[in-house]
Amino acid sequence: MTTLLHIDASPRGDRSVSRKLSRSFVEQWLTHEPGATVISRDVGRDPPPLITEAWVAAAFTAPGDRTAEQHDELRLSDELIDELERANVIVIGAPMHNYGMPAALKSWFDKVIRIDKTFSFDLARGDFPLEPVLRGKTLVVLSSRGEFGFGPGGVRETMNHLETHIFTCAHYLGVQESHLIAVDYQEFNDERYRRSVADAFAAIPVLVRQCLGIDGPVNVAAE
């Protein structure tokens, strides 16, 4: 059975488009695999604290040498990494904030990308000393963006630091397959936006079936 780690990063509630997308994805998954486990982590409403000097010192101290205070410093990180390790599929609902990740989501990544937990570091590997510890995970990003043209060849492609950052970091979470469904034109609130919303929700059941191996590969990224 699949374990899904469902992460929402929007600070909004019912008004959030990315929340509606991620919820729809999980619900569609459960219609096909009702026995799947869902781990929910709402960083939008309960953001992890920013990393501090004390946190970094604790993370880079060998476990056997850590003080009680350092173990406490890493307690949330350990909890988040445990959720990540258990998951086969990572589902992230994330709006674009100032062309990048919401701060809460960046803080989550900072807490789970951790030496000797999710990546190893060995200078014997030369110029590429970092290597992920985890393997075989699938990542699905459900995004909402105020403007448009952020996909390959789009007029704002070079301004897209949301999915590009997420996919880069996801390598160190053991992600080997990534998918994106995005809503554009949100700030315009016109017919293009409504069409983008409809396309995104129509793409979700197709992607779910693809991930479950029910259908063959389909290009479902709504750009």
Short mmCIF file of N, CA and C in Angstrom, two decimals, residues 9-188:
data_model
loop_
_atom_site.label_atom_id
_atom_site.label_comp_id
_atom_site.label_asym_id
_atom_site.label_seq_id
_atom_site.Cartn_x
_atom_site.Cartn_y
_atom_site.Cartn_z
N ALA A 9 1.28 24.31 1.71
CA ALA A 9 2.16 25.42 2.07
C ALA A 9 1.49 26.79 2.00
N SER A 10 0.24 26.82 1.59
CA SER A 10 -0.44 28.12 1.49
C SER A 10 -0.87 28.61 2.86
N PRO A 11 -0.68 29.92 3.14
CA PRO A 11 -1.19 30.48 4.39
C PRO A 11 -2.70 30.70 4.35
N ARG A 12 -3.28 30.61 3.16
CA ARG A 12 -4.72 30.79 3.01
C ARG A 12 -5.46 29.52 3.41
N GLY A 13 -6.74 29.70 3.70
CA GLY A 13 -7.61 28.57 4.00
C GLY A 13 -8.42 28.17 2.78
N ASP A 14 -9.74 28.35 2.86
CA ASP A 14 -10.63 27.93 1.78
C ASP A 14 -10.40 28.69 0.48
N ARG A 15 -9.76 29.86 0.55
CA ARG A 15 -9.50 30.63 -0.65
C ARG A 15 -8.31 30.09 -1.45
N SER A 16 -7.56 29.17 -0.87
CA SER A 16 -6.34 28.69 -1.49
C SER A 16 -6.62 27.75 -2.65
N VAL A 17 -6.10 28.09 -3.82
CA VAL A 17 -6.24 27.22 -4.99
C VAL A 17 -5.34 26.00 -4.86
N SER A 18 -4.12 26.21 -4.38
CA SER A 18 -3.19 25.07 -4.27
C SER A 18 -3.71 24.04 -3.27
N ARG A 19 -4.37 24.48 -2.21
CA ARG A 19 -4.96 23.54 -1.26
C ARG A 19 -6.05 22.71 -1.92
N LYS A 20 -6.87 23.36 -2.72
CA LYS A 20 -7.95 22.63 -3.41
C LYS A 20 -7.37 21.60 -4.37
N LEU A 21 -6.29 21.97 -5.06
CA LEU A 21 -5.66 21.05 -5.99
C LEU A 21 -5.07 19.85 -5.25
N SER A 22 -4.32 20.11 -4.19
CA SER A 22 -3.67 19.00 -3.47
C SER A 22 -4.71 18.09 -2.81
N ARG A 23 -5.77 18.69 -2.28
CA ARG A 23 -6.83 17.87 -1.68
C ARG A 23 -7.50 17.00 -2.73
N SER A 24 -7.74 17.57 -3.91
CA SER A 24 -8.35 16.80 -4.99
C SER A 24 -7.45 15.63 -5.39
N PHE A 25 -6.13 15.87 -5.45
CA PHE A 25 -5.21 14.80 -5.83
C PHE A 25 -5.29 13.65 -4.83
N VAL A 26 -5.24 13.97 -3.54
CA VAL A 26 -5.28 12.94 -2.51
C VAL A 26 -6.61 12.20 -2.55
N GLU A 27 -7.70 12.94 -2.70
CA GLU A 27 -9.02 12.29 -2.76
C GLU A 27 -9.12 11.36 -3.96
N GLN A 28 -8.60 11.80 -5.10
CA GLN A 28 -8.63 10.95 -6.30
C GLN A 28 -7.80 9.68 -6.06
N TRP A 29 -6.66 9.85 -5.40
CA TRP A 29 -5.81 8.68 -5.12
C TRP A 29 -6.58 7.68 -4.27
N LEU A 30 -7.26 8.16 -3.24
CA LEU A 30 -7.98 7.28 -2.32
C LEU A 30 -9.15 6.59 -2.98
N THR A 31 -9.70 7.15 -4.05
CA THR A 31 -10.77 6.44 -4.75
C THR A 31 -10.25 5.18 -5.41
N HIS A 32 -8.98 5.20 -5.82
CA HIS A 32 -8.38 4.02 -6.44
C HIS A 32 -7.69 3.11 -5.44
N GLU A 33 -7.19 3.68 -4.36
CA GLU A 33 -6.47 2.91 -3.35
C GLU A 33 -6.95 3.35 -1.97
N PRO A 34 -8.15 2.93 -1.58
CA PRO A 34 -8.72 3.41 -0.31
C PRO A 34 -7.91 3.00 0.91
N GLY A 35 -7.05 2.00 0.78
CA GLY A 35 -6.24 1.58 1.92
C GLY A 35 -4.94 2.34 2.06
N ALA A 36 -4.70 3.31 1.18
CA ALA A 36 -3.46 4.09 1.26
C ALA A 36 -3.42 4.91 2.55
N THR A 37 -2.22 5.10 3.05
CA THR A 37 -2.02 5.93 4.24
C THR A 37 -1.70 7.35 3.82
N VAL A 38 -2.32 8.33 4.46
CA VAL A 38 -2.06 9.74 4.17
C VAL A 38 -1.49 10.40 5.42
N ILE A 39 -0.28 10.93 5.31
CA ILE A 39 0.33 11.73 6.37
C ILE A 39 0.16 13.19 5.99
N SER A 40 -0.52 13.96 6.79
CA SER A 40 -0.79 15.37 6.47
C SER A 40 0.14 16.27 7.27
N ARG A 41 0.73 17.22 6.58
CA ARG A 41 1.61 18.20 7.22
C ARG A 41 1.27 19.57 6.64
N ASP A 42 0.66 20.42 7.44
CA ASP A 42 0.21 21.73 6.98
C ASP A 42 1.23 22.79 7.43
N VAL A 43 2.23 23.02 6.60
CA VAL A 43 3.25 24.01 6.97
C VAL A 43 2.76 25.43 6.72
N GLY A 44 1.72 25.58 5.91
CA GLY A 44 1.17 26.91 5.69
C GLY A 44 0.55 27.48 6.95
N ARG A 45 -0.15 26.63 7.70
CA ARG A 45 -0.80 27.07 8.93
C ARG A 45 0.07 26.88 10.15
N ASP A 46 1.02 25.96 10.07
CA ASP A 46 1.91 25.68 11.20
C ASP A 46 3.34 25.59 10.68
N PRO A 47 3.93 26.74 10.33
CA PRO A 47 5.24 26.72 9.68
C PRO A 47 6.36 26.29 10.62
N PRO A 48 7.29 25.48 10.13
CA PRO A 48 8.45 25.14 10.95
C PRO A 48 9.28 26.40 11.20
N PRO A 49 9.89 26.52 12.36
CA PRO A 49 10.73 27.69 12.62
C PRO A 49 11.95 27.69 11.72
N LEU A 50 12.49 28.87 11.48
CA LEU A 50 13.69 28.99 10.67
C LEU A 50 14.87 28.33 11.37
N ILE A 51 15.82 27.84 10.58
CA ILE A 51 17.00 27.24 11.19
C ILE A 51 17.85 28.34 11.83
N THR A 52 18.52 27.97 12.89
CA THR A 52 19.35 28.90 13.66
C THR A 52 20.76 28.34 13.76
N GLU A 53 21.66 29.12 14.32
CA GLU A 53 23.02 28.64 14.54
C GLU A 53 23.01 27.40 15.44
N ALA A 54 22.15 27.41 16.45
CA ALA A 54 22.07 26.26 17.36
C ALA A 54 21.60 25.02 16.62
N TRP A 55 20.64 25.19 15.70
CA TRP A 55 20.14 24.05 14.93
C TRP A 55 21.24 23.48 14.04
N VAL A 56 21.97 24.37 13.34
CA VAL A 56 23.05 23.92 12.46
C VAL A 56 24.12 23.18 13.27
N ALA A 57 24.48 23.72 14.42
CA ALA A 57 25.49 23.07 15.26
C ALA A 57 25.03 21.68 15.68
N ALA A 58 23.77 21.55 16.03
CA ALA A 58 23.23 20.25 16.43
C ALA A 58 23.25 19.26 15.28
N ALA A 59 22.84 19.73 14.10
CA ALA A 59 22.78 18.85 12.93
C ALA A 59 24.16 18.33 12.54
N PHE A 60 25.19 19.13 12.74
CA PHE A 60 26.54 18.74 12.34
C PHE A 60 27.35 18.13 13.49
N THR A 61 26.69 17.88 14.61
CA THR A 61 27.32 17.16 15.71
C THR A 61 26.93 15.69 15.62
N ALA A 62 27.89 14.79 15.79
CA ALA A 62 27.61 13.36 15.74
C ALA A 62 26.54 13.01 16.78
N PRO A 63 25.58 12.13 16.43
CA PRO A 63 24.48 11.83 17.35
C PRO A 63 24.93 11.46 18.76
N GLY A 64 26.00 10.69 18.88
CA GLY A 64 26.46 10.28 20.20
C GLY A 64 27.08 11.38 21.01
N ASP A 65 27.41 12.49 20.36
CA ASP A 65 28.05 13.62 21.04
C ASP A 65 27.09 14.76 21.34
N ARG A 66 25.83 14.63 20.92
CA ARG A 66 24.88 15.73 21.11
C ARG A 66 24.44 15.84 22.56
N THR A 67 24.25 17.07 22.97
CA THR A 67 23.71 17.34 24.30
C THR A 67 22.20 17.13 24.27
N ALA A 68 21.60 17.13 25.43
CA ALA A 68 20.13 17.01 25.51
C ALA A 68 19.47 18.18 24.79
N GLU A 69 20.08 19.37 24.93
CA GLU A 69 19.54 20.55 24.26
C GLU A 69 19.61 20.41 22.74
N GLN A 70 20.67 19.80 22.24
CA GLN A 70 20.80 19.62 20.80
C GLN A 70 19.80 18.59 20.27
N HIS A 71 19.57 17.55 21.04
CA HIS A 71 18.53 16.58 20.64
C HIS A 71 17.17 17.27 20.59
N ASP A 72 16.89 18.13 21.54
CA ASP A 72 15.63 18.89 21.53
C ASP A 72 15.57 19.80 20.31
N GLU A 73 16.70 20.40 19.96
CA GLU A 73 16.77 21.31 18.82
C GLU A 73 16.38 20.59 17.53
N LEU A 74 16.70 19.33 17.44
CA LEU A 74 16.46 18.56 16.22
C LEU A 74 15.17 17.73 16.26
N ARG A 75 14.41 17.86 17.32
CA ARG A 75 13.24 17.00 17.49
C ARG A 75 12.24 17.15 16.35
N LEU A 76 11.91 18.38 15.95
CA LEU A 76 10.96 18.58 14.86
C LEU A 76 11.54 18.06 13.55
N SER A 77 12.81 18.33 13.31
CA SER A 77 13.46 17.83 12.11
C SER A 77 13.37 16.31 12.04
N ASP A 78 13.62 15.63 13.15
CA ASP A 78 13.53 14.17 13.19
C ASP A 78 12.11 13.71 12.84
N GLU A 79 11.12 14.42 13.37
CA GLU A 79 9.73 14.07 13.11
C GLU A 79 9.38 14.24 11.63
N LEU A 80 9.82 15.36 11.05
CA LEU A 80 9.54 15.62 9.63
C LEU A 80 10.25 14.61 8.73
N ILE A 81 11.47 14.26 9.08
CA ILE A 81 12.21 13.28 8.28
C ILE A 81 11.58 11.90 8.40
N ASP A 82 11.08 11.56 9.58
CA ASP A 82 10.38 10.28 9.74
C ASP A 82 9.17 10.21 8.82
N GLU A 83 8.40 11.30 8.73
CA GLU A 83 7.25 11.34 7.82
C GLU A 83 7.71 11.15 6.38
N LEU A 84 8.78 11.82 6.02
CA LEU A 84 9.32 11.72 4.67
C LEU A 84 9.78 10.30 4.36
N GLU A 85 10.49 9.68 5.28
CA GLU A 85 11.01 8.33 5.06
C GLU A 85 9.89 7.33 4.83
N ARG A 86 8.76 7.53 5.50
CA ARG A 86 7.64 6.59 5.38
C ARG A 86 6.89 6.74 4.07
N ALA A 87 7.03 7.87 3.40
CA ALA A 87 6.22 8.17 2.22
C ALA A 87 6.81 7.58 0.95
N ASN A 88 5.91 7.07 0.10
CA ASN A 88 6.27 6.70 -1.27
C ASN A 88 6.03 7.85 -2.23
N VAL A 89 4.98 8.63 -1.93
CA VAL A 89 4.57 9.74 -2.79
C VAL A 89 4.48 11.00 -1.94
N ILE A 90 5.12 12.07 -2.41
CA ILE A 90 5.09 13.36 -1.74
C ILE A 90 4.20 14.29 -2.56
N VAL A 91 3.14 14.79 -1.95
CA VAL A 91 2.19 15.67 -2.63
C VAL A 91 2.31 17.05 -1.99
N ILE A 92 2.74 18.03 -2.78
CA ILE A 92 2.95 19.37 -2.24
C ILE A 92 2.02 20.36 -2.93
N GLY A 93 1.17 21.00 -2.14
CA GLY A 93 0.36 22.11 -2.64
C GLY A 93 1.07 23.41 -2.29
N ALA A 94 1.50 24.15 -3.32
CA ALA A 94 2.35 25.31 -3.06
C ALA A 94 2.01 26.47 -4.00
N PRO A 95 1.57 27.59 -3.48
CA PRO A 95 1.43 28.78 -4.32
C PRO A 95 2.80 29.37 -4.62
N MET A 96 2.88 30.13 -5.68
CA MET A 96 4.10 30.88 -5.98
C MET A 96 4.07 32.20 -5.21
N HIS A 97 5.08 32.42 -4.39
CA HIS A 97 5.20 33.67 -3.63
C HIS A 97 6.43 34.42 -4.11
N ASN A 98 6.21 35.56 -4.71
CA ASN A 98 7.33 36.37 -5.20
C ASN A 98 8.27 35.54 -6.07
N TYR A 99 7.66 34.71 -6.92
CA TYR A 99 8.36 33.89 -7.93
C TYR A 99 9.11 32.71 -7.33
N GLY A 100 8.89 32.42 -6.06
CA GLY A 100 9.57 31.29 -5.44
C GLY A 100 8.69 30.57 -4.44
N MET A 101 9.34 29.80 -3.57
CA MET A 101 8.63 29.03 -2.55
C MET A 101 8.05 29.93 -1.46
N PRO A 102 6.89 29.58 -0.91
CA PRO A 102 6.48 30.20 0.35
C PRO A 102 7.54 29.94 1.41
N ALA A 103 7.76 30.89 2.28
CA ALA A 103 8.81 30.76 3.30
C ALA A 103 8.61 29.52 4.16
N ALA A 104 7.37 29.17 4.44
CA ALA A 104 7.10 28.00 5.28
C ALA A 104 7.56 26.72 4.60
N LEU A 105 7.38 26.63 3.29
CA LEU A 105 7.82 25.44 2.57
C LEU A 105 9.33 25.37 2.51
N LYS A 106 9.98 26.51 2.31
CA LYS A 106 11.45 26.54 2.32
C LYS A 106 11.97 26.08 3.68
N SER A 107 11.30 26.48 4.74
CA SER A 107 11.72 26.06 6.07
C SER A 107 11.57 24.56 6.24
N TRP A 108 10.49 23.98 5.67
CA TRP A 108 10.32 22.53 5.72
C TRP A 108 11.47 21.83 5.01
N PHE A 109 11.84 22.30 3.81
CA PHE A 109 12.96 21.71 3.10
C PHE A 109 14.25 21.82 3.92
N ASP A 110 14.46 22.97 4.55
CA ASP A 110 15.67 23.16 5.35
C ASP A 110 15.72 22.19 6.53
N LYS A 111 14.55 21.78 7.02
CA LYS A 111 14.51 20.86 8.16
C LYS A 111 14.71 19.41 7.74
N VAL A 112 14.34 19.05 6.52
CA VAL A 112 14.42 17.64 6.13
C VAL A 112 15.65 17.31 5.30
N ILE A 113 16.28 18.29 4.68
CA ILE A 113 17.53 18.04 3.96
C ILE A 113 18.65 18.18 4.98
N ARG A 114 19.10 17.05 5.50
CA ARG A 114 20.00 17.06 6.65
C ARG A 114 21.09 16.01 6.50
N ILE A 115 22.29 16.40 6.80
CA ILE A 115 23.44 15.52 6.63
C ILE A 115 23.30 14.25 7.46
N ASP A 116 23.65 13.13 6.84
CA ASP A 116 23.60 11.80 7.45
C ASP A 116 22.19 11.32 7.76
N LYS A 117 21.19 12.09 7.34
CA LYS A 117 19.80 11.67 7.48
C LYS A 117 19.16 11.49 6.11
N THR A 118 19.20 12.54 5.30
CA THR A 118 18.65 12.43 3.94
C THR A 118 19.72 12.58 2.87
N PHE A 119 20.93 13.01 3.24
CA PHE A 119 22.03 13.00 2.28
C PHE A 119 23.34 12.72 3.01
N SER A 120 24.26 12.13 2.26
CA SER A 120 25.60 11.89 2.79
C SER A 120 26.56 12.87 2.12
N PHE A 121 27.70 13.08 2.77
CA PHE A 121 28.71 14.02 2.26
C PHE A 121 30.06 13.34 2.32
N ASP A 122 30.72 13.24 1.16
CA ASP A 122 32.00 12.56 1.09
C ASP A 122 32.87 13.23 0.04
N LEU A 123 33.94 13.89 0.47
CA LEU A 123 34.82 14.60 -0.46
C LEU A 123 35.55 13.65 -1.40
N ALA A 124 35.54 12.36 -1.10
CA ALA A 124 36.13 11.39 -2.03
C ALA A 124 35.36 11.33 -3.34
N ARG A 125 34.16 11.88 -3.36
CA ARG A 125 33.37 11.92 -4.59
C ARG A 125 33.77 13.09 -5.49
N GLY A 126 34.74 13.86 -5.06
CA GLY A 126 35.22 14.97 -5.87
C GLY A 126 34.32 16.18 -5.77
N ASP A 127 33.98 16.77 -6.93
CA ASP A 127 33.21 18.01 -6.95
C ASP A 127 31.72 17.81 -6.67
N PHE A 128 31.29 16.58 -6.50
CA PHE A 128 29.88 16.29 -6.21
C PHE A 128 29.80 15.41 -4.95
N PRO A 129 30.13 15.99 -3.80
CA PRO A 129 30.24 15.18 -2.57
C PRO A 129 28.91 14.80 -1.94
N LEU A 130 27.82 15.47 -2.33
CA LEU A 130 26.52 15.18 -1.72
C LEU A 130 25.81 14.08 -2.50
N GLU A 131 25.18 13.17 -1.77
CA GLU A 131 24.44 12.09 -2.41
C GLU A 131 23.21 11.77 -1.56
N PRO A 132 22.03 11.64 -2.19
CA PRO A 132 20.84 11.34 -1.39
C PRO A 132 20.91 9.96 -0.76
N VAL A 133 20.33 9.85 0.43
CA VAL A 133 20.26 8.58 1.13
C VAL A 133 19.00 7.82 0.72
N LEU A 134 17.90 8.53 0.56
CA LEU A 134 16.62 7.92 0.22
C LEU A 134 16.52 7.70 -1.28
N ARG A 135 15.61 6.81 -1.68
CA ARG A 135 15.46 6.46 -3.09
C ARG A 135 14.00 6.19 -3.43
N GLY A 136 13.70 6.30 -4.71
CA GLY A 136 12.47 5.75 -5.26
C GLY A 136 11.18 6.48 -4.98
N LYS A 137 11.23 7.73 -4.58
CA LYS A 137 10.01 8.46 -4.26
C LYS A 137 9.47 9.22 -5.47
N THR A 138 8.17 9.45 -5.46
CA THR A 138 7.50 10.24 -6.48
C THR A 138 7.05 11.56 -5.85
N LEU A 139 7.26 12.64 -6.58
CA LEU A 139 6.84 13.97 -6.12
C LEU A 139 5.79 14.53 -7.06
N VAL A 140 4.72 15.06 -6.48
CA VAL A 140 3.68 15.75 -7.25
C VAL A 140 3.52 17.15 -6.66
N VAL A 141 3.73 18.15 -7.49
CA VAL A 141 3.57 19.54 -7.07
C VAL A 141 2.30 20.10 -7.69
N LEU A 142 1.42 20.62 -6.85
CA LEU A 142 0.18 21.27 -7.27
C LEU A 142 0.32 22.75 -6.95
N SER A 143 0.42 23.57 -7.99
CA SER A 143 0.83 24.96 -7.80
C SER A 143 -0.22 25.93 -8.31
N SER A 144 -0.20 27.13 -7.74
CA SER A 144 -1.03 28.24 -8.24
C SER A 144 -0.14 29.46 -8.39
N ARG A 145 -0.35 30.17 -9.52
CA ARG A 145 0.55 31.28 -9.86
C ARG A 145 -0.28 32.46 -10.35
N GLY A 146 0.05 33.63 -9.87
CA GLY A 146 -0.74 34.81 -10.18
C GLY A 146 -0.65 35.24 -11.63
N GLU A 147 0.54 35.05 -12.23
CA GLU A 147 0.74 35.45 -13.62
C GLU A 147 0.74 34.20 -14.50
N PHE A 148 1.46 34.24 -15.60
CA PHE A 148 1.44 33.12 -16.54
C PHE A 148 2.78 33.07 -17.28
N GLY A 149 2.95 31.99 -18.05
CA GLY A 149 4.15 31.88 -18.88
C GLY A 149 5.38 31.42 -18.14
N PHE A 150 5.20 30.62 -17.09
CA PHE A 150 6.33 30.17 -16.28
C PHE A 150 6.92 28.85 -16.75
N GLY A 151 6.26 28.18 -17.69
CA GLY A 151 6.74 26.91 -18.18
C GLY A 151 7.84 27.05 -19.21
N PRO A 152 8.37 25.92 -19.69
CA PRO A 152 9.44 25.96 -20.70
C PRO A 152 9.04 26.77 -21.93
N GLY A 153 9.86 27.74 -22.28
CA GLY A 153 9.59 28.59 -23.42
C GLY A 153 8.64 29.73 -23.15
N GLY A 154 8.13 29.83 -21.91
CA GLY A 154 7.18 30.88 -21.57
C GLY A 154 7.86 32.22 -21.36
N VAL A 155 7.06 33.28 -21.38
CA VAL A 155 7.61 34.63 -21.28
C VAL A 155 8.20 34.90 -19.90
N ARG A 156 7.84 34.11 -18.90
CA ARG A 156 8.38 34.27 -17.55
C ARG A 156 9.15 33.03 -17.08
N GLU A 157 9.62 32.25 -18.02
CA GLU A 157 10.32 31.01 -17.65
C GLU A 157 11.47 31.28 -16.68
N THR A 158 12.26 32.31 -16.96
CA THR A 158 13.44 32.58 -16.13
C THR A 158 13.07 33.15 -14.76
N MET A 159 11.80 33.52 -14.57
CA MET A 159 11.35 34.06 -13.29
C MET A 159 10.78 32.98 -12.38
N ASN A 160 10.69 31.76 -12.88
CA ASN A 160 10.08 30.68 -12.12
C ASN A 160 11.12 30.05 -11.19
N HIS A 161 11.06 30.44 -9.92
CA HIS A 161 11.96 29.86 -8.92
C HIS A 161 11.19 29.02 -7.91
N LEU A 162 9.96 28.66 -8.26
CA LEU A 162 9.15 27.81 -7.38
C LEU A 162 9.41 26.34 -7.70
N GLU A 163 8.88 25.88 -8.85
CA GLU A 163 9.04 24.46 -9.16
C GLU A 163 10.51 24.10 -9.39
N THR A 164 11.27 25.01 -10.00
CA THR A 164 12.68 24.70 -10.25
C THR A 164 13.43 24.47 -8.93
N HIS A 165 13.12 25.27 -7.93
CA HIS A 165 13.76 25.11 -6.62
C HIS A 165 13.28 23.82 -5.94
N ILE A 166 11.98 23.58 -5.99
CA ILE A 166 11.43 22.38 -5.39
C ILE A 166 12.05 21.13 -6.01
N PHE A 167 12.09 21.09 -7.34
CA PHE A 167 12.61 19.89 -8.02
C PHE A 167 14.10 19.70 -7.76
N THR A 168 14.84 20.82 -7.65
CA THR A 168 16.27 20.70 -7.32
C THR A 168 16.45 20.12 -5.93
N CYS A 169 15.73 20.65 -4.95
CA CYS A 169 15.84 20.15 -3.58
C CYS A 169 15.33 18.72 -3.45
N ALA A 170 14.33 18.38 -4.24
CA ALA A 170 13.70 17.06 -4.12
C ALA A 170 14.66 15.92 -4.41
N HIS A 171 15.70 16.20 -5.16
CA HIS A 171 16.72 15.18 -5.43
C HIS A 171 17.27 14.62 -4.13
N TYR A 172 17.43 15.50 -3.12
CA TYR A 172 18.01 15.09 -1.85
C TYR A 172 16.97 14.51 -0.90
N LEU A 173 15.75 14.34 -1.40
CA LEU A 173 14.71 13.64 -0.64
C LEU A 173 14.49 12.24 -1.21
N GLY A 174 15.28 11.87 -2.19
CA GLY A 174 15.12 10.56 -2.81
C GLY A 174 14.07 10.52 -3.91
N VAL A 175 13.70 11.69 -4.42
CA VAL A 175 12.69 11.76 -5.49
C VAL A 175 13.32 11.36 -6.82
N GLN A 176 12.70 10.43 -7.49
CA GLN A 176 13.18 9.98 -8.79
C GLN A 176 12.16 10.19 -9.91
N GLU A 177 10.97 10.63 -9.55
CA GLU A 177 9.93 10.92 -10.54
C GLU A 177 9.15 12.13 -10.06
N SER A 178 9.04 13.15 -10.91
CA SER A 178 8.37 14.40 -10.51
C SER A 178 7.29 14.77 -11.51
N HIS A 179 6.22 15.36 -10.98
CA HIS A 179 5.10 15.82 -11.81
C HIS A 179 4.64 17.19 -11.33
N LEU A 180 4.09 17.94 -12.25
CA LEU A 180 3.58 19.28 -11.94
C LEU A 180 2.23 19.51 -12.58
N ILE A 181 1.31 20.04 -11.80
CA ILE A 181 0.06 20.59 -12.32
C ILE A 181 -0.07 21.99 -11.73
N ALA A 182 -0.29 22.98 -12.57
CA ALA A 182 -0.30 24.36 -12.10
C ALA A 182 -1.48 25.14 -12.67
N VAL A 183 -2.00 26.04 -11.86
CA VAL A 183 -3.00 27.01 -12.29
C VAL A 183 -2.31 28.35 -12.49
N ASP A 184 -2.57 28.97 -13.63
CA ASP A 184 -2.01 30.28 -13.95
C ASP A 184 -3.11 31.34 -14.02
N TYR A 185 -2.70 32.59 -14.20
CA TYR A 185 -3.62 33.73 -14.42
C TYR A 185 -4.47 34.05 -13.19
N GLN A 186 -4.07 33.62 -12.01
CA GLN A 186 -4.94 33.80 -10.85
C GLN A 186 -5.25 35.27 -10.58
N GLU A 187 -4.25 36.14 -10.73
CA GLU A 187 -4.47 37.56 -10.45
C GLU A 187 -5.30 38.25 -11.52
N PHE A 188 -5.41 37.65 -12.69
CA PHE A 188 -6.20 38.24 -13.77
C PHE A 188 -7.69 37.91 -13.60
#
